[in-house]
mmCIF file of N, CA, C and O in Angstrom:
data_model
loop_
_atom_site.group_PDB
_atom_site.id
_atom_site.type_symbol
_atom_site.label_atom_id
_atom_site.label_comp_id
_atom_site.label_asym_id
_atom_site.label_seq_id
_atom_site.Cartn_x
_atom_site.Cartn_y
_atom_site.Cartn_z
ATOM 1 N N MET A 1150 -83.638 -233.387 19.324
ATOM 2 C CA MET A 1150 -83.148 -233.142 17.981
ATOM 3 C C MET A 1150 -84.187 -233.539 16.933
ATOM 4 O O MET A 1150 -84.477 -232.763 16.045
ATOM 5 N N ILE A 1151 -84.718 -234.743 17.066
ATOM 6 C CA ILE A 1151 -85.728 -235.225 16.113
ATOM 7 C C ILE A 1151 -86.980 -234.361 16.192
ATOM 8 O O ILE A 1151 -87.565 -234.013 15.158
ATOM 9 N N ILE A 1152 -87.372 -233.984 17.394
ATOM 10 C CA ILE A 1152 -88.572 -233.151 17.542
ATOM 11 C C ILE A 1152 -88.339 -231.782 16.913
ATOM 12 O O ILE A 1152 -89.241 -231.217 16.295
ATOM 13 N N GLY A 1153 -87.124 -231.244 17.033
ATOM 14 C CA GLY A 1153 -86.804 -229.968 16.395
ATOM 15 C C GLY A 1153 -86.889 -230.045 14.889
ATOM 16 O O GLY A 1153 -87.380 -229.129 14.230
ATOM 17 N N ILE A 1154 -86.420 -231.150 14.315
ATOM 18 C CA ILE A 1154 -86.500 -231.333 12.861
ATOM 19 C C ILE A 1154 -87.944 -231.451 12.415
ATOM 20 O O ILE A 1154 -88.357 -230.821 11.439
ATOM 21 N N ILE A 1155 -88.720 -232.230 13.145
ATOM 22 C CA ILE A 1155 -90.147 -232.383 12.809
ATOM 23 C C ILE A 1155 -90.864 -231.047 12.937
ATOM 24 O O ILE A 1155 -91.673 -230.681 12.079
ATOM 25 N N THR A 1156 -90.551 -230.294 13.986
ATOM 26 C CA THR A 1156 -91.157 -228.971 14.163
ATOM 27 C C THR A 1156 -90.776 -228.049 13.013
ATOM 28 O O THR A 1156 -91.620 -227.314 12.492
ATOM 29 N N GLY A 1157 -89.511 -228.087 12.583
ATOM 30 C CA GLY A 1157 -89.069 -227.251 11.464
ATOM 31 C C GLY A 1157 -89.777 -227.586 10.175
ATOM 32 O O GLY A 1157 -90.215 -226.706 9.435
ATOM 33 N N ILE A 1158 -89.902 -228.895 9.881
ATOM 34 C CA ILE A 1158 -90.605 -229.315 8.666
ATOM 35 C C ILE A 1158 -92.057 -228.866 8.712
ATOM 36 O O ILE A 1158 -92.587 -228.309 7.746
ATOM 37 N N LEU A 1159 -92.706 -229.102 9.850
ATOM 38 C CA LEU A 1159 -94.116 -228.735 9.988
ATOM 39 C C LEU A 1159 -94.306 -227.221 9.896
ATOM 40 O O LEU A 1159 -95.218 -226.740 9.216
ATOM 41 N N ALA A 1160 -93.431 -226.455 10.540
ATOM 42 C CA ALA A 1160 -93.542 -224.988 10.500
ATOM 43 C C ALA A 1160 -93.337 -224.466 9.081
ATOM 44 O O ALA A 1160 -94.082 -223.592 8.624
ATOM 45 N N GLY A 1161 -92.346 -224.987 8.374
ATOM 46 C CA GLY A 1161 -92.122 -224.557 6.993
ATOM 47 C C GLY A 1161 -93.278 -224.917 6.088
ATOM 48 O O GLY A 1161 -93.688 -224.135 5.227
ATOM 49 N N PHE A 1162 -93.841 -226.111 6.290
ATOM 50 C CA PHE A 1162 -94.986 -226.538 5.486
ATOM 51 C C PHE A 1162 -96.200 -225.648 5.743
ATOM 52 O O PHE A 1162 -96.853 -225.194 4.802
ATOM 53 N N ILE A 1163 -96.472 -225.367 7.018
ATOM 54 C CA ILE A 1163 -97.618 -224.520 7.356
ATOM 55 C C ILE A 1163 -97.426 -223.115 6.790
ATOM 56 O O ILE A 1163 -98.357 -222.526 6.227
ATOM 57 N N ALA A 1164 -96.211 -222.581 6.921
ATOM 58 C CA ALA A 1164 -95.947 -221.239 6.383
ATOM 59 C C ALA A 1164 -96.101 -221.214 4.869
ATOM 60 O O ALA A 1164 -96.633 -220.252 4.305
ATOM 61 N N SER A 1165 -95.651 -222.272 4.190
ATOM 62 C CA SER A 1165 -95.822 -222.343 2.741
ATOM 63 C C SER A 1165 -97.294 -222.385 2.366
ATOM 64 O O SER A 1165 -97.716 -221.763 1.394
ATOM 65 N N LYS A 1166 -98.081 -223.133 3.130
ATOM 66 C CA LYS A 1166 -99.527 -223.202 2.881
ATOM 67 C C LYS A 1166 -100.183 -221.844 3.100
ATOM 68 O O LYS A 1166 -101.082 -221.455 2.356
ATOM 69 N N ILE A 1167 -99.752 -221.130 4.135
ATOM 70 C CA ILE A 1167 -100.344 -219.824 4.446
ATOM 71 C C ILE A 1167 -100.035 -218.822 3.329
ATOM 72 O O ILE A 1167 -100.905 -218.057 2.918
ATOM 73 N N THR A 1168 -98.805 -218.835 2.834
ATOM 74 C CA THR A 1168 -98.408 -217.796 1.886
ATOM 75 C C THR A 1168 -98.780 -218.082 0.445
ATOM 76 O O THR A 1168 -99.088 -217.166 -0.303
ATOM 77 N N ASN A 1169 -98.733 -219.352 0.013
ATOM 78 C CA ASN A 1169 -99.063 -219.599 -1.389
ATOM 79 C C ASN A 1169 -99.875 -220.861 -1.622
ATOM 80 O O ASN A 1169 -100.085 -221.242 -2.757
ATOM 81 N N GLY A 1170 -100.303 -221.543 -0.590
ATOM 82 C CA GLY A 1170 -101.226 -222.645 -0.756
ATOM 83 C C GLY A 1170 -100.650 -224.008 -1.047
ATOM 84 O O GLY A 1170 -101.378 -224.959 -1.194
ATOM 85 N N LYS A 1171 -99.316 -224.143 -1.132
ATOM 86 C CA LYS A 1171 -98.740 -225.467 -1.346
ATOM 87 C C LYS A 1171 -97.371 -225.532 -0.682
ATOM 88 O O LYS A 1171 -96.695 -224.525 -0.514
ATOM 89 N N GLY A 1172 -96.968 -226.722 -0.318
ATOM 90 C CA GLY A 1172 -95.657 -226.921 0.267
ATOM 91 C C GLY A 1172 -94.575 -226.793 -0.784
ATOM 92 O O GLY A 1172 -94.826 -226.842 -1.984
ATOM 93 N N LYS A 1173 -93.346 -226.628 -0.341
ATOM 94 C CA LYS A 1173 -92.234 -226.448 -1.272
ATOM 95 C C LYS A 1173 -91.310 -227.654 -1.301
ATOM 96 O O LYS A 1173 -90.264 -227.603 -1.908
ATOM 97 N N GLY A 1174 -91.677 -228.729 -0.644
ATOM 98 C CA GLY A 1174 -90.819 -229.909 -0.570
ATOM 99 C C GLY A 1174 -90.235 -230.032 0.825
ATOM 100 O O GLY A 1174 -90.082 -229.041 1.537
ATOM 101 N N CYS A 1175 -89.877 -231.229 1.194
ATOM 102 C CA CYS A 1175 -89.461 -231.507 2.560
ATOM 103 C C CYS A 1175 -88.218 -230.713 2.969
ATOM 104 O O CYS A 1175 -88.184 -230.113 4.043
ATOM 105 N N ILE A 1176 -87.209 -230.677 2.139
ATOM 106 C CA ILE A 1176 -85.963 -229.991 2.488
ATOM 107 C C ILE A 1176 -86.174 -228.481 2.592
ATOM 108 O O ILE A 1176 -85.723 -227.848 3.550
ATOM 109 N N ILE A 1177 -86.864 -227.905 1.609
ATOM 110 C CA ILE A 1177 -87.117 -226.455 1.639
ATOM 111 C C ILE A 1177 -88.008 -226.105 2.825
ATOM 112 O O ILE A 1177 -87.758 -225.104 3.507
ATOM 113 N N ASP A 1178 -89.029 -226.921 3.097
ATOM 114 C CA ASP A 1178 -89.884 -226.668 4.249
ATOM 115 C C ASP A 1178 -89.089 -226.735 5.551
ATOM 116 O O ASP A 1178 -89.294 -225.935 6.462
ATOM 117 N N LEU A 1179 -88.163 -227.691 5.640
ATOM 118 C CA LEU A 1179 -87.320 -227.803 6.832
ATOM 119 C C LEU A 1179 -86.466 -226.551 6.996
ATOM 120 O O LEU A 1179 -86.391 -225.971 8.083
ATOM 121 N N LEU A 1180 -85.824 -226.119 5.925
ATOM 122 C CA LEU A 1180 -84.994 -224.922 5.996
ATOM 123 C C LEU A 1180 -85.812 -223.682 6.350
ATOM 124 O O LEU A 1180 -85.380 -222.855 7.153
ATOM 125 N N LEU A 1181 -86.992 -223.567 5.745
ATOM 126 C CA LEU A 1181 -87.875 -222.440 6.085
ATOM 127 C C LEU A 1181 -88.252 -222.463 7.558
ATOM 128 O O LEU A 1181 -88.280 -221.426 8.215
ATOM 129 N N GLY A 1182 -88.562 -223.645 8.060
ATOM 130 C CA GLY A 1182 -88.941 -223.770 9.466
ATOM 131 C C GLY A 1182 -87.792 -223.435 10.398
ATOM 132 O O GLY A 1182 -87.978 -222.754 11.418
ATOM 133 N N LEU A 1183 -86.588 -223.887 10.066
ATOM 134 C CA LEU A 1183 -85.427 -223.608 10.916
ATOM 135 C C LEU A 1183 -85.079 -222.121 10.893
ATOM 136 O O LEU A 1183 -84.847 -221.514 11.947
ATOM 137 N N ILE A 1184 -85.037 -221.543 9.712
ATOM 138 C CA ILE A 1184 -84.769 -220.103 9.607
ATOM 139 C C ILE A 1184 -85.908 -219.325 10.257
ATOM 140 O O ILE A 1184 -85.688 -218.331 10.948
ATOM 141 N N GLY A 1185 -87.134 -219.792 10.038
ATOM 142 C CA GLY A 1185 -88.296 -219.136 10.635
ATOM 143 C C GLY A 1185 -88.273 -219.178 12.147
ATOM 144 O O GLY A 1185 -88.706 -218.237 12.807
ATOM 145 N N GLY A 1186 -87.776 -220.265 12.716
ATOM 146 C CA GLY A 1186 -87.662 -220.343 14.174
ATOM 147 C C GLY A 1186 -86.717 -219.282 14.709
ATOM 148 O O GLY A 1186 -87.006 -218.627 15.718
ATOM 149 N N PHE A 1187 -85.612 -219.087 14.029
ATOM 150 C CA PHE A 1187 -84.664 -218.054 14.437
ATOM 151 C C PHE A 1187 -85.266 -216.661 14.274
ATOM 152 O O PHE A 1187 -85.215 -215.837 15.182
ATOM 153 N N VAL A 1188 -85.849 -216.410 13.093
ATOM 154 C CA VAL A 1188 -86.438 -215.092 12.822
ATOM 155 C C VAL A 1188 -87.608 -214.821 13.772
ATOM 156 O O VAL A 1188 -87.718 -213.738 14.346
ATOM 157 N N GLY A 1189 -88.479 -215.819 13.944
ATOM 158 C CA GLY A 1189 -89.623 -215.650 14.839
ATOM 159 C C GLY A 1189 -89.190 -215.406 16.277
ATOM 160 O O GLY A 1189 -89.737 -214.545 16.962
ATOM 161 N N GLY A 1190 -88.196 -216.170 16.738
ATOM 162 C CA GLY A 1190 -87.695 -215.971 18.104
ATOM 163 C C GLY A 1190 -87.106 -214.582 18.290
ATOM 164 O O GLY A 1190 -87.302 -213.934 19.325
ATOM 165 N N THR A 1191 -86.381 -214.100 17.277
ATOM 166 C CA THR A 1191 -85.798 -212.757 17.334
ATOM 167 C C THR A 1191 -86.883 -211.690 17.344
ATOM 168 O O THR A 1191 -86.850 -210.762 18.160
ATOM 169 N N LEU A 1192 -87.865 -211.832 16.437
ATOM 170 C CA LEU A 1192 -88.951 -210.838 16.379
ATOM 171 C C LEU A 1192 -89.781 -210.830 17.657
ATOM 172 O O LEU A 1192 -90.113 -209.767 18.177
ATOM 173 N N PHE A 1193 -90.106 -212.015 18.163
ATOM 174 C CA PHE A 1193 -90.889 -212.081 19.393
ATOM 175 C C PHE A 1193 -90.102 -211.489 20.561
ATOM 176 O O PHE A 1193 -90.662 -210.834 21.436
ATOM 177 N N GLY A 1194 -88.776 -211.705 20.580
ATOM 178 C CA GLY A 1194 -87.934 -211.121 21.624
ATOM 179 C C GLY A 1194 -87.925 -209.606 21.561
ATOM 180 O O GLY A 1194 -87.981 -208.931 22.589
ATOM 181 N N LEU A 1195 -87.855 -209.065 20.341
ATOM 182 C CA LEU A 1195 -87.887 -207.606 20.176
ATOM 183 C C LEU A 1195 -89.230 -207.016 20.595
ATOM 184 O O LEU A 1195 -89.293 -205.873 21.044
ATOM 185 N N LEU A 1196 -90.286 -207.808 20.435
ATOM 186 C CA LEU A 1196 -91.621 -207.339 20.829
ATOM 187 C C LEU A 1196 -91.894 -207.562 22.311
ATOM 188 O O LEU A 1196 -92.952 -207.172 22.813
ATOM 189 N N GLY A 1197 -90.963 -208.188 23.016
ATOM 190 C CA GLY A 1197 -91.135 -208.418 24.450
ATOM 191 C C GLY A 1197 -91.933 -209.657 24.780
ATOM 192 O O GLY A 1197 -92.353 -209.839 25.924
ATOM 193 N N ILE A 1198 -92.148 -210.511 23.801
ATOM 194 C CA ILE A 1198 -92.858 -211.761 24.040
ATOM 195 C C ILE A 1198 -91.807 -212.793 24.422
ATOM 196 O O ILE A 1198 -90.851 -213.024 23.691
ATOM 197 N N GLY A 1199 -91.974 -213.411 25.583
ATOM 198 C CA GLY A 1199 -90.971 -214.331 26.112
ATOM 199 C C GLY A 1199 -90.757 -215.550 25.240
ATOM 200 O O GLY A 1199 -91.502 -215.802 24.297
ATOM 201 N N PRO A 1200 -89.716 -216.317 25.551
ATOM 202 C CA PRO A 1200 -89.423 -217.524 24.765
ATOM 203 C C PRO A 1200 -90.500 -218.591 24.951
ATOM 204 O O PRO A 1200 -91.158 -218.645 25.988
ATOM 205 N N ALA A 1201 -90.652 -219.409 23.928
ATOM 206 C CA ALA A 1201 -91.632 -220.501 23.978
ATOM 207 C C ALA A 1201 -91.071 -221.625 24.846
ATOM 208 O O ALA A 1201 -89.928 -222.033 24.680
ATOM 209 N N PHE A 1202 -91.865 -222.125 25.756
ATOM 210 C CA PHE A 1202 -91.404 -223.189 26.649
ATOM 211 C C PHE A 1202 -92.022 -224.538 26.328
ATOM 212 O O PHE A 1202 -91.745 -225.513 27.001
ATOM 213 N N ASN A 1203 -92.883 -224.601 25.320
ATOM 214 C CA ASN A 1203 -93.474 -225.891 24.954
ATOM 215 C C ASN A 1203 -93.464 -226.026 23.428
ATOM 216 O O ASN A 1203 -93.136 -225.104 22.702
ATOM 217 N N TRP A 1204 -93.823 -227.200 22.968
ATOM 218 C CA TRP A 1204 -93.750 -227.500 21.549
ATOM 219 C C TRP A 1204 -94.682 -226.619 20.726
ATOM 220 O O TRP A 1204 -94.300 -226.127 19.667
ATOM 221 N N LEU A 1205 -95.886 -226.391 21.204
ATOM 222 C CA LEU A 1205 -96.843 -225.574 20.457
ATOM 223 C C LEU A 1205 -96.347 -224.136 20.327
ATOM 224 O O LEU A 1205 -96.459 -223.525 19.260
ATOM 225 N N GLY A 1206 -95.777 -223.597 21.385
ATOM 226 C CA GLY A 1206 -95.221 -222.243 21.319
ATOM 227 C C GLY A 1206 -94.073 -222.141 20.337
ATOM 228 O O GLY A 1206 -93.953 -221.165 19.600
ATOM 229 N N GLU A 1207 -93.212 -223.167 20.309
ATOM 230 C CA GLU A 1207 -92.113 -223.192 19.350
ATOM 231 C C GLU A 1207 -92.637 -223.279 17.920
ATOM 232 O O GLU A 1207 -92.101 -222.637 17.015
ATOM 233 N N LEU A 1208 -93.683 -224.067 17.718
ATOM 234 C CA LEU A 1208 -94.270 -224.202 16.386
ATOM 235 C C LEU A 1208 -94.866 -222.872 15.919
ATOM 236 O O LEU A 1208 -94.633 -222.444 14.781
ATOM 237 N N ILE A 1209 -95.594 -222.206 16.780
ATOM 238 C CA ILE A 1209 -96.202 -220.919 16.425
ATOM 239 C C ILE A 1209 -95.119 -219.884 16.118
ATOM 240 O O ILE A 1209 -95.216 -219.142 15.133
ATOM 241 N N THR A 1210 -94.084 -219.852 16.940
ATOM 242 C CA THR A 1210 -92.977 -218.929 16.710
ATOM 243 C C THR A 1210 -92.307 -219.204 15.366
ATOM 244 O O THR A 1210 -92.026 -218.285 14.587
ATOM 245 N N SER A 1211 -92.051 -220.477 15.079
ATOM 246 C CA SER A 1211 -91.398 -220.854 13.824
ATOM 247 C C SER A 1211 -92.267 -220.540 12.615
ATOM 248 O O SER A 1211 -91.765 -220.090 11.582
ATOM 249 N N VAL A 1212 -93.565 -220.787 12.723
ATOM 250 C CA VAL A 1212 -94.474 -220.496 11.608
ATOM 251 C C VAL A 1212 -94.502 -218.989 11.341
ATOM 252 O O VAL A 1212 -94.415 -218.559 10.185
ATOM 253 N N CYS A 1213 -94.606 -218.190 12.391
ATOM 254 C CA CYS A 1213 -94.618 -216.730 12.201
ATOM 255 C C CYS A 1213 -93.335 -216.257 11.550
ATOM 256 O O CYS A 1213 -93.355 -215.443 10.617
ATOM 257 N N GLY A 1214 -92.212 -216.763 12.010
ATOM 258 C CA GLY A 1214 -90.935 -216.388 11.421
ATOM 259 C C GLY A 1214 -90.809 -216.837 9.979
ATOM 260 O O GLY A 1214 -90.301 -216.108 9.125
ATOM 261 N N ALA A 1215 -91.261 -218.060 9.677
ATOM 262 C CA ALA A 1215 -91.180 -218.579 8.310
ATOM 263 C C ALA A 1215 -92.084 -217.784 7.367
ATOM 264 O O ALA A 1215 -91.723 -217.571 6.205
ATOM 265 N N VAL A 1216 -93.228 -217.338 7.846
ATOM 266 C CA VAL A 1216 -94.104 -216.497 7.021
ATOM 267 C C VAL A 1216 -93.399 -215.181 6.700
ATOM 268 O O VAL A 1216 -93.438 -214.716 5.557
ATOM 269 N N VAL A 1217 -92.721 -214.610 7.676
ATOM 270 C CA VAL A 1217 -91.967 -213.372 7.437
ATOM 271 C C VAL A 1217 -90.850 -213.618 6.426
ATOM 272 O O VAL A 1217 -90.643 -212.821 5.505
ATOM 273 N N VAL A 1218 -90.135 -214.732 6.571
ATOM 274 C CA VAL A 1218 -89.053 -215.068 5.637
ATOM 275 C C VAL A 1218 -89.602 -215.232 4.224
ATOM 276 O O VAL A 1218 -89.032 -214.709 3.259
ATOM 277 N N LEU A 1219 -90.723 -215.949 4.070
ATOM 278 C CA LEU A 1219 -91.318 -216.136 2.747
ATOM 279 C C LEU A 1219 -91.788 -214.810 2.154
ATOM 280 O O LEU A 1219 -91.630 -214.563 0.960
ATOM 281 N N TRP A 1220 -92.367 -213.970 2.974
ATOM 282 C CA TRP A 1220 -92.833 -212.665 2.506
ATOM 283 C C TRP A 1220 -91.655 -211.829 2.007
ATOM 284 O O TRP A 1220 -91.722 -211.227 0.930
ATOM 285 N N LEU A 1221 -90.571 -211.800 2.791
ATOM 286 C CA LEU A 1221 -89.381 -211.065 2.372
ATOM 287 C C LEU A 1221 -88.781 -211.654 1.100
ATOM 288 O O LEU A 1221 -88.337 -210.922 0.209
ATOM 289 N N TRP A 1222 -88.757 -212.980 1.005
ATOM 290 C CA TRP A 1222 -88.216 -213.648 -0.181
ATOM 291 C C TRP A 1222 -88.994 -213.236 -1.426
ATOM 292 O O TRP A 1222 -88.408 -212.945 -2.469
ATOM 293 N N LYS A 1223 -90.325 -213.216 -1.316
ATOM 294 C CA LYS A 1223 -91.152 -212.815 -2.463
ATOM 295 C C LYS A 1223 -90.919 -211.363 -2.841
ATOM 296 O O LYS A 1223 -90.874 -211.013 -4.018
ATOM 297 N N LYS A 1224 -90.766 -210.493 -1.843
ATOM 298 C CA LYS A 1224 -90.540 -209.070 -2.120
ATOM 299 C C LYS A 1224 -89.180 -208.830 -2.776
ATOM 300 O O LYS A 1224 -89.052 -208.007 -3.666
ATOM 301 N N LEU A 1225 -88.157 -209.559 -2.328
ATOM 302 C CA LEU A 1225 -86.815 -209.356 -2.858
ATOM 303 C C LEU A 1225 -86.582 -210.039 -4.196
ATOM 304 O O LEU A 1225 -85.701 -209.644 -4.955
ATOM 305 N N SER A 1226 -87.367 -211.062 -4.499
ATOM 306 C CA SER A 1226 -87.147 -211.804 -5.744
ATOM 307 C C SER A 1226 -87.885 -211.214 -6.933
ATOM 308 O O SER A 1226 -87.776 -211.728 -8.036
ATOM 309 N N LYS A 1227 -88.630 -210.166 -6.747
ATOM 310 C CA LYS A 1227 -89.354 -209.539 -7.862
ATOM 311 C C LYS A 1227 -88.442 -208.710 -8.703
ATOM 312 O O LYS A 1227 -87.498 -208.161 -8.377
#
């Protein structure tokens, strides 16, 4: 549980850095990471990429998903 929370915070922070160069705060980064993990896992599943079995794979999946979520958020908020 704690590792999942840390992974979510880290994934959201990394995705925020990738998309706009700064973090959005601990809570928002956590939410981005958690939503990103779901979105990334779904997208990777649709692409035929198997589930992540280690922490690094989960982090990469969550970061990719969070980047997609941030990109969609920016497109829809204009």
